[in-house]
mmCIF file of C-alpha atoms in Angstrom:
data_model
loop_
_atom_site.group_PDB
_atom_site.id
_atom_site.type_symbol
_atom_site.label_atom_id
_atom_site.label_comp_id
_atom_site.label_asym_id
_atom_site.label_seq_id
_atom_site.Cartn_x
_atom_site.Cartn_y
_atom_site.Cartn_z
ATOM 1 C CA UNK A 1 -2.036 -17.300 5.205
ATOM 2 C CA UNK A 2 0.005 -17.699 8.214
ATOM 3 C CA UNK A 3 -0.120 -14.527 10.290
ATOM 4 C CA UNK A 4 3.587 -13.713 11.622
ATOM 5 C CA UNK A 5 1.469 -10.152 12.236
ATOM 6 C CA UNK A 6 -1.373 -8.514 13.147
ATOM 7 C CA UNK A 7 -3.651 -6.851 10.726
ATOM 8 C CA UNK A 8 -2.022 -3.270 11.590
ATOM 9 C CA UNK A 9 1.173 -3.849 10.862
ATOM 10 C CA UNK A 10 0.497 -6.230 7.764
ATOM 11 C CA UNK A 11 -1.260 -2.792 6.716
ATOM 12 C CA UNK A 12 2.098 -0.876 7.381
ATOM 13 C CA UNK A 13 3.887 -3.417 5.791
ATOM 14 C CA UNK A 14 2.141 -3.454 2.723
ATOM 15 C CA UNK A 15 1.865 0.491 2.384
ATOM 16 C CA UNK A 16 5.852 0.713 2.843
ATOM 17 C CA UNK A 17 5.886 -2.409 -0.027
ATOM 18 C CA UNK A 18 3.456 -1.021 -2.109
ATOM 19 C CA UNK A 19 5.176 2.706 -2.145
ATOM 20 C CA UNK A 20 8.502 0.994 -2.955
ATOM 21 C CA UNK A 21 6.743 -1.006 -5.511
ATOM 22 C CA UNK A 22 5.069 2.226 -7.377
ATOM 23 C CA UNK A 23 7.885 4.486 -7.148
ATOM 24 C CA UNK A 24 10.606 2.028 -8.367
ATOM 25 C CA UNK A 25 8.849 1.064 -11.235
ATOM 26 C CA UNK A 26 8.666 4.540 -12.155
ATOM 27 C CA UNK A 27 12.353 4.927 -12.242
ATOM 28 C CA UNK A 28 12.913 1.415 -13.708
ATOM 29 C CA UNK A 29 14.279 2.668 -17.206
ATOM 30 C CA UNK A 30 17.040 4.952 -15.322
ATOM 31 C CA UNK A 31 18.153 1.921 -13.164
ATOM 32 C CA UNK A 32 17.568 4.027 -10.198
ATOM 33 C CA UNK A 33 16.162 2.933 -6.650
ATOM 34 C CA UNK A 34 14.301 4.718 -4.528
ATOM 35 C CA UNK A 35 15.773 4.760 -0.493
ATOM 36 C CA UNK A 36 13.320 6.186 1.651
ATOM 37 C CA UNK A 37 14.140 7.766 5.420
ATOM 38 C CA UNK A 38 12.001 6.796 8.062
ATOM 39 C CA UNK A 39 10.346 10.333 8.600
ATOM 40 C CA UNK A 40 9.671 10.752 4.987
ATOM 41 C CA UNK A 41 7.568 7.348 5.380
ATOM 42 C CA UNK A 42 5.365 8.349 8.494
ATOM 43 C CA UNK A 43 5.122 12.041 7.002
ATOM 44 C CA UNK A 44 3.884 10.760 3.549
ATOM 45 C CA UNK A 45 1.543 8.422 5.158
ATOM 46 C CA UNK A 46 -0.026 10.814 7.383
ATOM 47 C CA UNK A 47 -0.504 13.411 4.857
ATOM 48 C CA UNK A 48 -2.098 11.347 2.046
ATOM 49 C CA UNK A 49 -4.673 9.950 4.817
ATOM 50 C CA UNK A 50 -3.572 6.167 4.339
ATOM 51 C CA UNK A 51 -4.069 5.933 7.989
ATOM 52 C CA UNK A 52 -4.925 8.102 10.951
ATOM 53 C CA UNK A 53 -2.428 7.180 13.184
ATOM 54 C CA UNK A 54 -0.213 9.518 14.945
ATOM 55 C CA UNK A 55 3.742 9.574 13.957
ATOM 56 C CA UNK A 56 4.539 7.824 17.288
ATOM 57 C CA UNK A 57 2.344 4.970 16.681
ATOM 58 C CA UNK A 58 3.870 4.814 13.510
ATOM 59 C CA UNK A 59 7.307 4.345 14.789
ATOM 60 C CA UNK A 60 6.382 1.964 17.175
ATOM 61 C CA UNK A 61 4.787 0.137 14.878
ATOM 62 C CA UNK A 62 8.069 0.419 12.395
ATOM 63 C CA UNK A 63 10.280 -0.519 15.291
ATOM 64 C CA UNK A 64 8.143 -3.685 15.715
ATOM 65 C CA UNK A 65 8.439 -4.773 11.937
ATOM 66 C CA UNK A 66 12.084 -3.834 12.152
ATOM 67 C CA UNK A 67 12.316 -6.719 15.424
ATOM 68 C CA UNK A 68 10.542 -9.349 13.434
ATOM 69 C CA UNK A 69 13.016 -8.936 10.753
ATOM 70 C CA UNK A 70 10.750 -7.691 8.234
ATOM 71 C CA UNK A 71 12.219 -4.676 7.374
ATOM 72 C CA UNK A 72 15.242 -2.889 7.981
ATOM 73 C CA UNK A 73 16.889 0.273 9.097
ATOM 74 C CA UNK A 74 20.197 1.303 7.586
ATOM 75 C CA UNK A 75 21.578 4.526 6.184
ATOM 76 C CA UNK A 76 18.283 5.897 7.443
ATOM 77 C CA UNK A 77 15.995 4.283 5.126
ATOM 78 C CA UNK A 78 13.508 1.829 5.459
ATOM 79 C CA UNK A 79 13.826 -1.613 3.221
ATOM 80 C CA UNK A 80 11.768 -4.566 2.953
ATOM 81 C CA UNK A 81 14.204 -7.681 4.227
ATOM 82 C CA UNK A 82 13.793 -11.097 2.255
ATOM 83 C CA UNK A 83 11.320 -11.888 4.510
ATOM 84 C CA UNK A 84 9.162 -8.529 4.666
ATOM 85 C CA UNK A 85 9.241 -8.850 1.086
ATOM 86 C CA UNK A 86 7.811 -12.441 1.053
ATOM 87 C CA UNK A 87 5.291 -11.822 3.251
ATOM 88 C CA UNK A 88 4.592 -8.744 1.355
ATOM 89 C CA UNK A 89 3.678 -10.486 -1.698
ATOM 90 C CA UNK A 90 1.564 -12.714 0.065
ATOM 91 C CA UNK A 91 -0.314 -9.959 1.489
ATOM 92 C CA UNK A 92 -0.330 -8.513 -2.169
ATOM 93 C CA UNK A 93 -1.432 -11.791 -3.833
ATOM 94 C CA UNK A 94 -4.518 -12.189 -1.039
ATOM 95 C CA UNK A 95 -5.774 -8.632 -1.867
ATOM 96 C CA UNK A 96 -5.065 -8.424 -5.502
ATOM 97 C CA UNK A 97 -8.496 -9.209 -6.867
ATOM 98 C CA UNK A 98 -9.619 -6.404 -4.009
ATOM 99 C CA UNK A 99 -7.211 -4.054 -5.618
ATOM 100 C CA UNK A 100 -7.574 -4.616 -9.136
ATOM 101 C CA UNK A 101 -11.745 -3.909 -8.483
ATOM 102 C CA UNK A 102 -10.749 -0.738 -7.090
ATOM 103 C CA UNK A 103 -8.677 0.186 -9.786
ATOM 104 C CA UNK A 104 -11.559 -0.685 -12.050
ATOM 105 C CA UNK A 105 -14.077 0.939 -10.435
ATOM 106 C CA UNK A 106 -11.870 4.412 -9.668
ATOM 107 C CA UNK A 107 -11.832 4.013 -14.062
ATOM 108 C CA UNK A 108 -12.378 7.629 -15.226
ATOM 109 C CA UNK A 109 -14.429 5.625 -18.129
ATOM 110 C CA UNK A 110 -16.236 2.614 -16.426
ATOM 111 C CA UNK A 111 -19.325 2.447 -18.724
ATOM 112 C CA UNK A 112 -16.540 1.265 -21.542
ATOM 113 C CA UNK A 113 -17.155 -1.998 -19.964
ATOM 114 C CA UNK A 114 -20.606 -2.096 -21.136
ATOM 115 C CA UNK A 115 -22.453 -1.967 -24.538
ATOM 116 C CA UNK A 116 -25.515 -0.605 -23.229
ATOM 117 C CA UNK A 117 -26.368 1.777 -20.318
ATOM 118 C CA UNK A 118 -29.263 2.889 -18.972
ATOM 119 C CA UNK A 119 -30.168 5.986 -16.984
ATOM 120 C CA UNK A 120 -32.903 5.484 -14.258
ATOM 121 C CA UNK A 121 -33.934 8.571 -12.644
ATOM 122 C CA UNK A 122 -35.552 7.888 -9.030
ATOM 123 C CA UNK A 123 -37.795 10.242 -7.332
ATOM 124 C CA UNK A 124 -37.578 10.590 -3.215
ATOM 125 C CA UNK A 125 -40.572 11.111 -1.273
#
């Protein structure tokens, strides 16, 4: 993949593309959208550990998707342009199989995948 970005703000573009992504299709049925301000972003990030950087870094690292076109800031929420949203799934396509083991692994009920298990209990010395 072409990178237009580093790996840090590919990262921030995903997470803003991803959150759009979940929380639209939750409201798909009501044909609602979701518009989300620029503090809500960088305060929701923070507090659900996706990364550790500080809200100024954050900005700054908004303000430099926002000049490479990639997303945009208007009635004081963040969007995905055309192009952020390309290159966001491309991102999304290169992780995917990343993701989906994740999601597979996180499974409440991952020995449903199997027809046998065993137990193996090991002794430390």
């Amino acid at each position: 993949m072409p990178q237009t970005i580093g790996k840090k703000h590919q990262y921030i573009l995903f997470t803003l593309g991803r959150l759009y992504s979940e929380l639209n299709s939750r409201l798909k049925d009501r044909h609602l959208r979701i518009a989300i301000p620029k503090y809500v972003f960088i305060e929701l990030v923070q507090k659900a550990n996706i990364t550790e950087k500080k809200a100024r870094a954050l900005y700054r690292n908004l303000e430099t998707l926002e000049k490479k076109k990639l997303i945009s800031y208007k009635n004081s929420c963040l969007a995905l342009t055309d192009k952020g949203d390309r290159l966001y799934l491309k991102i999304r396509k290169e992780h995917e199989p990343f993701i989906r083991l994740s999601e597979i692994l996180n499974d409440s009920d991952l020995m449903r995948y199997s027809r046998k298990s065993q137990t193996v209990f090991r002794f430390e010395e």
